[in-house]
PDB file of C-alpha atoms in Angstrom:
ATOM      1  CA  MET G   1      56.094  97.687 168.744  1.00 55.00           C
ATOM      2  CA  SER G   2      56.588  96.692 165.097  1.00 76.00           C
ATOM      3  CA  PHE G   3      59.915  98.570 165.010  1.00 78.00           C
ATOM      4  CA  ALA G   4      61.147  96.674 168.095  1.00 81.00           C
ATOM      5  CA  ARG G   5      60.246  93.354 166.478  1.00 84.00           C
ATOM      6  CA  GLU G   6      62.148  94.267 163.312  1.00 86.00           C
ATOM      7  CA  VAL G   7      65.206  95.253 165.306  1.00 86.00           C
ATOM      8  CA  ASN G   8      65.010  92.000 167.275  1.00 89.00           C
ATOM      9  CA  ARG G   9      64.636  90.023 164.053  1.00 89.00           C
ATOM     10  CA  ALA G  10      67.611  91.808 162.501  1.00 90.00           C
ATOM     11  CA  ILE G  11      69.797  91.093 165.537  1.00 91.00           C
ATOM     12  CA  ARG G  12      68.827  87.415 165.560  1.00 91.00           C
ATOM     13  CA  SER G  13      69.422  87.113 161.809  1.00 93.00           C
ATOM     14  CA  THR G  14      72.853  88.716 162.194  1.00 93.00           C
ATOM     15  CA  LEU G  15      73.795  86.327 164.999  1.00 94.00           C
ATOM     16  CA  VAL G  16      72.582  83.282 163.053  1.00 94.00           C
ATOM     17  CA  LEU G  17      74.470  84.329 159.922  1.00 94.00           C
ATOM     18  CA  TRP G  18      77.587  85.062 161.988  1.00 94.00           C
ATOM     19  CA  VAL G  19      77.483  81.607 163.580  1.00 93.00           C
ATOM     20  CA  ILE G  20      77.019  79.973 160.158  1.00 93.00           C
ATOM     21  CA  GLY G  21      79.613  82.053 158.320  1.00 92.00           C
ATOM     22  CA  ALA G  22      82.246  82.489 161.025  1.00 92.00           C
ATOM     23  CA  ILE G  23      82.037  79.190 162.916  1.00 93.00           C
ATOM     24  CA  ILE G  24      80.079  76.398 161.248  1.00 93.00           C
ATOM     25  CA  TYR G  25      81.268  76.951 157.654  1.00 94.00           C
ATOM     26  CA  PRO G  26      85.018  77.322 158.451  1.00 92.00           C
ATOM     27  CA  LEU G  27      84.964  74.279 160.749  1.00 92.00           C
ATOM     28  CA  ALA G  28      83.120  72.263 158.107  1.00 93.00           C
ATOM     29  CA  MET G  29      85.674  73.238 155.450  1.00 92.00           C
ATOM     30  CA  ILE G  30      88.553  72.335 157.763  1.00 90.00           C
ATOM     31  CA  GLY G  31      86.977  68.968 158.539  1.00 91.00           C
ATOM     32  CA  ILE G  32      86.253  68.179 154.876  1.00 91.00           C
ATOM     33  CA  GLY G  33      89.737  69.291 153.891  1.00 89.00           C
ATOM     34  CA  GLN G  34      91.365  67.091 156.529  1.00 89.00           C
ATOM     35  CA  ILE G  35      89.417  64.117 155.196  1.00 91.00           C
ATOM     36  CA  ILE G  36      89.756  64.707 151.447  1.00 90.00           C
ATOM     37  CA  LEU G  37      93.046  66.659 151.065  1.00 87.00           C
ATOM     38  CA  PRO G  38      94.949  66.442 154.372  1.00 86.00           C
ATOM     39  CA  PHE G  39      98.395  66.941 152.762  1.00 84.00           C
ATOM     40  CA  GLN G  40      97.412  70.182 151.019  1.00 82.00           C
ATOM     41  CA  VAL G  41      95.358  71.534 153.922  1.00 82.00           C
ATOM     42  CA  ASN G  42      98.278  71.151 156.323  1.00 83.00           C
ATOM     43  CA  GLY G  43     100.690  73.115 154.130  1.00 80.00           C
ATOM     44  CA  SER G  44     101.993  70.405 151.749  1.00 82.00           C
ATOM     45  CA  LEU G  45     104.733  69.663 154.290  1.00 83.00           C
ATOM     46  CA  ILE G  46     107.536  67.302 153.318  1.00 82.00           C
ATOM     47  CA  LYS G  47     109.171  65.008 155.871  1.00 81.00           C
ATOM     48  CA  ASN G  48     112.470  63.171 155.782  1.00 78.00           C
ATOM     49  CA  SER G  49     112.986  59.473 156.499  1.00 75.00           C
ATOM     50  CA  GLN G  50     112.982  60.234 160.244  1.00 79.00           C
ATOM     51  CA  GLY G  51     109.560  61.857 160.020  1.00 78.00           C
ATOM     52  CA  GLN G  52     110.889  65.378 160.590  1.00 81.00           C
ATOM     53  CA  VAL G  53     109.334  68.261 158.657  1.00 81.00           C
ATOM     54  CA  ILE G  54     112.049  69.757 156.448  1.00 78.00           C
ATOM     55  CA  GLY G  55     110.040  72.031 154.187  1.00 79.00           C
ATOM     56  CA  SER G  56     107.000  72.491 151.998  1.00 81.00           C
ATOM     57  CA  SER G  57     106.541  71.426 148.411  1.00 81.00           C
ATOM     58  CA  LEU G  58     105.056  74.888 147.779  1.00 82.00           C
ATOM     59  CA  ILE G  59     107.986  77.002 149.042  1.00 82.00           C
ATOM     60  CA  GLY G  60     111.493  76.915 147.602  1.00 81.00           C
ATOM     61  CA  GLN G  61     114.569  76.842 149.787  1.00 81.00           C
ATOM     62  CA  PRO G  62     118.245  77.382 149.018  1.00 79.00           C
ATOM     63  CA  PHE G  63     120.668  74.551 148.220  1.00 82.00           C
ATOM     64  CA  THR G  64     124.289  75.540 147.673  1.00 79.00           C
ATOM     65  CA  SER G  65     126.187  72.285 148.210  1.00 84.00           C
ATOM     66  CA  GLU G  66     127.738  70.601 145.172  1.00 86.00           C
ATOM     67  CA  ARG G  67     126.150  67.368 146.389  1.00 90.00           C
ATOM     68  CA  TYR G  68     122.663  68.720 145.731  1.00 90.00           C
ATOM     69  CA  PHE G  69     120.725  70.172 142.863  1.00 92.00           C
ATOM     70  CA  ASN G  70     120.576  73.924 143.410  1.00 87.00           C
ATOM     71  CA  SER G  71     117.409  75.989 143.317  1.00 86.00           C
ATOM     72  CA  ARG G  72     116.886  79.097 141.210  1.00 83.00           C
ATOM     73  CA  PRO G  73     117.907  82.466 142.715  1.00 80.00           C
ATOM     74  CA  SER G  74     115.271  83.643 145.148  1.00 74.00           C
ATOM     75  CA  THR G  75     114.533  85.401 148.404  1.00 59.00           C
ATOM     76  CA  THR G  76     113.884  82.089 150.146  1.00 50.00           C
ATOM     77  CA  SER G  77     117.124  82.599 152.058  1.00 53.00           C
ATOM     78  CA  TYR G  78     115.046  84.654 154.479  1.00 51.00           C
ATOM     79  CA  SER G  79     114.092  81.373 156.133  1.00 51.00           C
ATOM     80  CA  THR G  80     117.691  80.349 156.799  1.00 52.00           C
ATOM     81  CA  ALA G  81     119.480  83.687 157.028  1.00 54.00           C
ATOM     82  CA  ASP G  82     121.933  84.165 159.866  1.00 60.00           C
ATOM     83  CA  PRO G  83     120.621  86.971 162.134  1.00 60.00           C
ATOM     84  CA  LYS G  84     124.240  87.986 162.852  1.00 68.00           C
ATOM     85  CA  LYS G  85     125.142  88.266 159.156  1.00 67.00           C
ATOM     86  CA  ASP G  86     121.908  89.526 157.662  1.00 62.00           C
ATOM     87  CA  ASP G  87     123.456  92.436 155.737  1.00 66.00           C
ATOM     88  CA  ALA G  88     120.522  92.562 153.316  1.00 58.00           C
ATOM     89  CA  GLY G  89     118.064  92.932 156.199  1.00 59.00           C
ATOM     90  CA  VAL G  90     116.029  89.990 154.928  1.00 54.00           C
ATOM     91  CA  LEU G  91     115.019  88.780 158.371  1.00 55.00           C
ATOM     92  CA  THR G  92     114.193  92.308 159.450  1.00 56.00           C
ATOM     93  CA  THR G  93     111.884  93.031 156.554  1.00 53.00           C
ATOM     94  CA  GLY G  94     110.553  89.512 156.053  1.00 53.00           C
ATOM     95  CA  VAL G  95     110.770  90.191 152.337  1.00 56.00           C
ATOM     96  CA  SER G  96     109.532  87.622 149.880  1.00 61.00           C
ATOM     97  CA  GLY G  97     108.887  88.472 146.269  1.00 60.00           C
ATOM     98  CA  ALA G  98     110.575  89.329 143.014  1.00 63.00           C
ATOM     99  CA  SER G  99     112.991  92.262 142.818  1.00 65.00           C
ATOM    100  CA  ASN G 100     111.153  93.759 139.818  1.00 71.00           C
ATOM    101  CA  LEU G 101     114.493  95.057 138.545  1.00 75.00           C
ATOM    102  CA  ALA G 102     114.594  96.075 134.893  1.00 77.00           C
ATOM    103  CA  PRO G 103     117.010  94.244 132.554  1.00 79.00           C
ATOM    104  CA  SER G 104     119.114  97.396 132.445  1.00 81.00           C
ATOM    105  CA  ASN G 105     119.297  97.752 136.244  1.00 80.00           C
ATOM    106  CA  SER G 106     122.928  97.819 137.408  1.00 81.00           C
ATOM    107  CA  ALA G 107     122.174  95.758 140.530  1.00 80.00           C
ATOM    108  CA  LEU G 108     120.658  92.953 138.447  1.00 79.00           C
ATOM    109  CA  ILE G 109     123.505  93.052 135.923  1.00 83.00           C
ATOM    110  CA  GLU G 110     126.046  92.964 138.754  1.00 82.00           C
ATOM    111  CA  ARG G 111     124.382  89.957 140.370  1.00 81.00           C
ATOM    112  CA  ILE G 112     124.327  88.051 137.105  1.00 81.00           C
ATOM    113  CA  LYS G 113     127.583  89.106 135.411  1.00 82.00           C
ATOM    114  CA  GLY G 114     129.576  90.035 138.503  1.00 80.00           C
ATOM    115  CA  LYS G 115     131.831  93.002 139.165  1.00 82.00           C
ATOM    116  CA  ASP G 116     135.593  93.262 139.154  1.00 81.00           C
ATOM    117  CA  ASP G 117     137.171  95.535 141.744  1.00 79.00           C
ATOM    118  CA  PRO G 118     140.724  96.076 143.036  1.00 81.00           C
ATOM    119  CA  ASP G 119     139.306  95.627 146.522  1.00 80.00           C
ATOM    120  CA  PRO G 120     138.564  91.884 146.981  1.00 78.00           C
ATOM    121  CA  SER G 121     135.845  92.666 149.511  1.00 79.00           C
ATOM    122  CA  LYS G 122     133.904  94.592 146.850  1.00 78.00           C
ATOM    123  CA  ARG G 123     134.394  92.018 144.124  1.00 79.00           C
ATOM    124  CA  VAL G 124     131.265  90.152 142.976  1.00 78.00           C
ATOM    125  CA  GLU G 125     131.653  86.792 141.239  1.00 79.00           C
ATOM    126  CA  GLY G 126     128.265  86.841 139.499  1.00 79.00           C
ATOM    127  CA  ASP G 127     125.878  83.957 138.908  1.00 82.00           C
ATOM    128  CA  LEU G 128     127.064  83.336 135.341  1.00 82.00           C
ATOM    129  CA  ASN G 129     130.686  82.932 136.400  1.00 81.00           C
ATOM    130  CA  ARG G 130     129.702  80.783 139.374  1.00 83.00           C
ATOM    131  CA  LEU G 131     127.666  78.440 137.181  1.00 84.00           C
ATOM    132  CA  LYS G 132     130.337  78.202 134.490  1.00 83.00           C
ATOM    133  CA  LYS G 133     133.018  77.410 137.080  1.00 81.00           C
ATOM    134  CA  ALA G 134     130.821  74.567 138.309  1.00 78.00           C
ATOM    135  CA  GLY G 135     130.528  73.270 134.741  1.00 81.00           C
ATOM    136  CA  ILE G 136     126.850  74.199 134.467  1.00 84.00           C
ATOM    137  CA  GLN G 137     125.382  75.616 131.288  1.00 85.00           C
ATOM    138  CA  PRO G 138     123.275  78.541 132.584  1.00 85.00           C
ATOM    139  CA  THR G 139     119.538  78.406 131.937  1.00 86.00           C
ATOM    140  CA  ALA G 140     117.114  81.280 132.458  1.00 82.00           C
ATOM    141  CA  ASP G 141     115.705  79.885 135.691  1.00 83.00           C
ATOM    142  CA  LEU G 142     119.172  79.375 137.185  1.00 84.00           C
ATOM    143  CA  VAL G 143     119.890  83.065 136.646  1.00 83.00           C
ATOM    144  CA  TYR G 144     116.575  84.867 137.148  1.00 81.00           C
ATOM    145  CA  THR G 145     114.149  84.702 140.049  1.00 79.00           C
ATOM    146  CA  SER G 146     110.519  83.742 139.591  1.00 77.00           C
ATOM    147  CA  GLY G 147     107.632  86.185 139.921  1.00 74.00           C
ATOM    148  CA  SER G 148     107.052  85.250 143.568  1.00 76.00           C
ATOM    149  CA  SER G 149     110.741  84.486 144.171  1.00 75.00           C
ATOM    150  CA  LEU G 150     109.531  81.528 146.231  1.00 80.00           C
ATOM    151  CA  ASP G 151     109.168  79.064 143.372  1.00 83.00           C
ATOM    152  CA  PRO G 152     110.179  75.536 144.494  1.00 88.00           C
ATOM    153  CA  HIS G 153     110.585  74.284 140.911  1.00 89.00           C
ATOM    154  CA  ILE G 154     113.225  74.489 138.234  1.00 89.00           C
ATOM    155  CA  THR G 155     112.897  73.329 134.645  1.00 90.00           C
ATOM    156  CA  PRO G 156     114.013  69.801 133.706  1.00 92.00           C
ATOM    157  CA  GLU G 157     116.700  71.477 131.565  1.00 92.00           C
ATOM    158  CA  ALA G 158     118.060  73.335 134.611  1.00 90.00           C
ATOM    159  CA  ALA G 159     118.181  70.091 136.574  1.00 92.00           C
ATOM    160  CA  LYS G 160     119.936  68.231 133.751  1.00 92.00           C
ATOM    161  CA  ALA G 161     122.490  71.036 133.465  1.00 90.00           C
ATOM    162  CA  GLN G 162     123.611  70.173 137.018  1.00 91.00           C
ATOM    163  CA  VAL G 163     123.877  66.415 136.513  1.00 91.00           C
ATOM    164  CA  ASN G 164     127.634  66.223 135.930  1.00 90.00           C
ATOM    165  CA  ARG G 165     128.436  68.345 138.994  1.00 90.00           C
ATOM    166  CA  VAL G 166     126.209  66.324 141.328  1.00 91.00           C
ATOM    167  CA  ALA G 167     127.342  63.004 139.831  1.00 91.00           C
ATOM    168  CA  LYS G 168     130.988  63.914 140.381  1.00 89.00           C
ATOM    169  CA  ALA G 169     130.386  65.104 143.952  1.00 88.00           C
ATOM    170  CA  ARG G 170     128.507  61.909 144.884  1.00 89.00           C
ATOM    171  CA  GLY G 171     130.371  59.373 142.785  1.00 88.00           C
ATOM    172  CA  LEU G 172     127.265  58.436 140.810  1.00 88.00           C
ATOM    173  CA  GLN G 173     126.645  57.796 137.137  1.00 90.00           C
ATOM    174  CA  PRO G 174     125.014  60.685 135.225  1.00 90.00           C
ATOM    175  CA  GLN G 175     122.420  58.261 133.854  1.00 90.00           C
ATOM    176  CA  GLN G 176     121.256  57.533 137.403  1.00 90.00           C
ATOM    177  CA  LEU G 177     120.593  61.206 138.002  1.00 92.00           C
ATOM    178  CA  GLU G 178     118.880  61.711 134.659  1.00 91.00           C
ATOM    179  CA  THR G 179     116.507  58.877 135.546  1.00 91.00           C
ATOM    180  CA  LEU G 180     115.919  60.455 138.945  1.00 91.00           C
ATOM    181  CA  ILE G 181     115.078  63.793 137.318  1.00 93.00           C
ATOM    182  CA  ALA G 182     112.581  62.132 134.978  1.00 91.00           C
ATOM    183  CA  GLN G 183     110.936  60.390 137.940  1.00 90.00           C
ATOM    184  CA  ASN G 184     110.588  63.689 139.817  1.00 90.00           C
ATOM    185  CA  THR G 185     109.360  65.854 136.960  1.00 90.00           C
ATOM    186  CA  ASP G 186     105.834  67.202 137.351  1.00 87.00           C
ATOM    187  CA  GLY G 187     103.910  67.367 134.084  1.00 82.00           C
ATOM    188  CA  ARG G 188     101.559  70.088 132.888  1.00 81.00           C
ATOM    189  CA  PHE G 189      98.415  70.599 134.969  1.00 80.00           C
ATOM    190  CA  LEU G 190      95.629  68.610 133.289  1.00 79.00           C
ATOM    191  CA  GLY G 191      98.131  67.956 130.526  1.00 77.00           C
ATOM    192  CA  ILE G 192      97.761  71.409 128.957  1.00 80.00           C
ATOM    193  CA  PHE G 193      98.415  74.156 131.537  1.00 84.00           C
ATOM    194  CA  GLY G 194     101.885  75.384 132.511  1.00 78.00           C
ATOM    195  CA  GLU G 195     105.236  73.750 131.847  1.00 83.00           C
ATOM    196  CA  PRO G 196     106.927  70.646 133.297  1.00 87.00           C
ATOM    197  CA  GLY G 197     108.904  71.389 136.458  1.00 89.00           C
ATOM    198  CA  VAL G 198     111.158  69.649 138.959  1.00 91.00           C
ATOM    199  CA  ASN G 199     110.585  70.274 142.667  1.00 92.00           C
ATOM    200  CA  VAL G 200     114.137  70.750 143.945  1.00 91.00           C
ATOM    201  CA  LEU G 201     113.460  69.689 147.540  1.00 90.00           C
ATOM    202  CA  GLN G 202     111.748  66.473 146.498  1.00 90.00           C
ATOM    203  CA  LEU G 203     114.475  65.751 143.950  1.00 92.00           C
ATOM    204  CA  ASN G 204     117.196  66.177 146.568  1.00 91.00           C
ATOM    205  CA  LEU G 205     115.341  63.928 148.991  1.00 90.00           C
ATOM    206  CA  ALA G 206     115.178  61.269 146.289  1.00 89.00           C
ATOM    207  CA  LEU G 207     118.873  61.884 145.658  1.00 90.00           C
ATOM    208  CA  ASP G 208     119.746  61.194 149.300  1.00 87.00           C
ATOM    209  CA  ALA G 209     117.677  58.020 149.198  1.00 84.00           C
ATOM    210  CA  LEU G 210     119.483  56.927 146.032  1.00 80.00           C
ATOM    211  CA  LYS G 211     122.871  57.532 147.663  1.00 59.00           C
ATOM    212  CA  SER G 212     121.999  55.596 150.776  1.00 51.00           C
ATOM    213  CA  ALA G 213     120.696  52.723 148.702  1.00 49.00           C
ATOM    214  CA  SER G 214     123.874  52.476 146.617  1.00 48.00           C
TER     215      SER G 214
END
């Protein structure tokens, strides 16, 4: 009889703990989060002036137009890759993360420095040549991916290196863009951790607003 009571008590305790841990606690955390930090809890989503979600402040996305500040190299193109031209198989694998290629790896060197070939289809321009042609002084974060390869930030130096290109494409004064970069630079966490960074998506949104206002 005592054994049956212990089993019954164990079952009831398990059910009570399951309800608390699997239902009550998660719902409470969701509710508190929605009240205290709704932006972060819902994915730190960024909306345009029409109220449409265009991205997240936590996930980088590619910008290639001369009218915008470009992001650092990354695998974020998986989110916008063309299924009909996905030669790298990004959409198939859903890959996100750094390549972990050594500095001596030929694939990394080819991507950065390019490759000359008699066959134009096999020729690779290389990130260094592409940046120099655009009049941009290459910085480390405009050439190398981040550890996650999803980093939405670039350094203020990388943003400033693109000022002349963007100013020329939009017919703006470089000083306007330098001010915009300063306004969209995130400082160190608690003033001591990490390095200042510029969220490229937020900077480009501010850039569009500046253009429309001018």
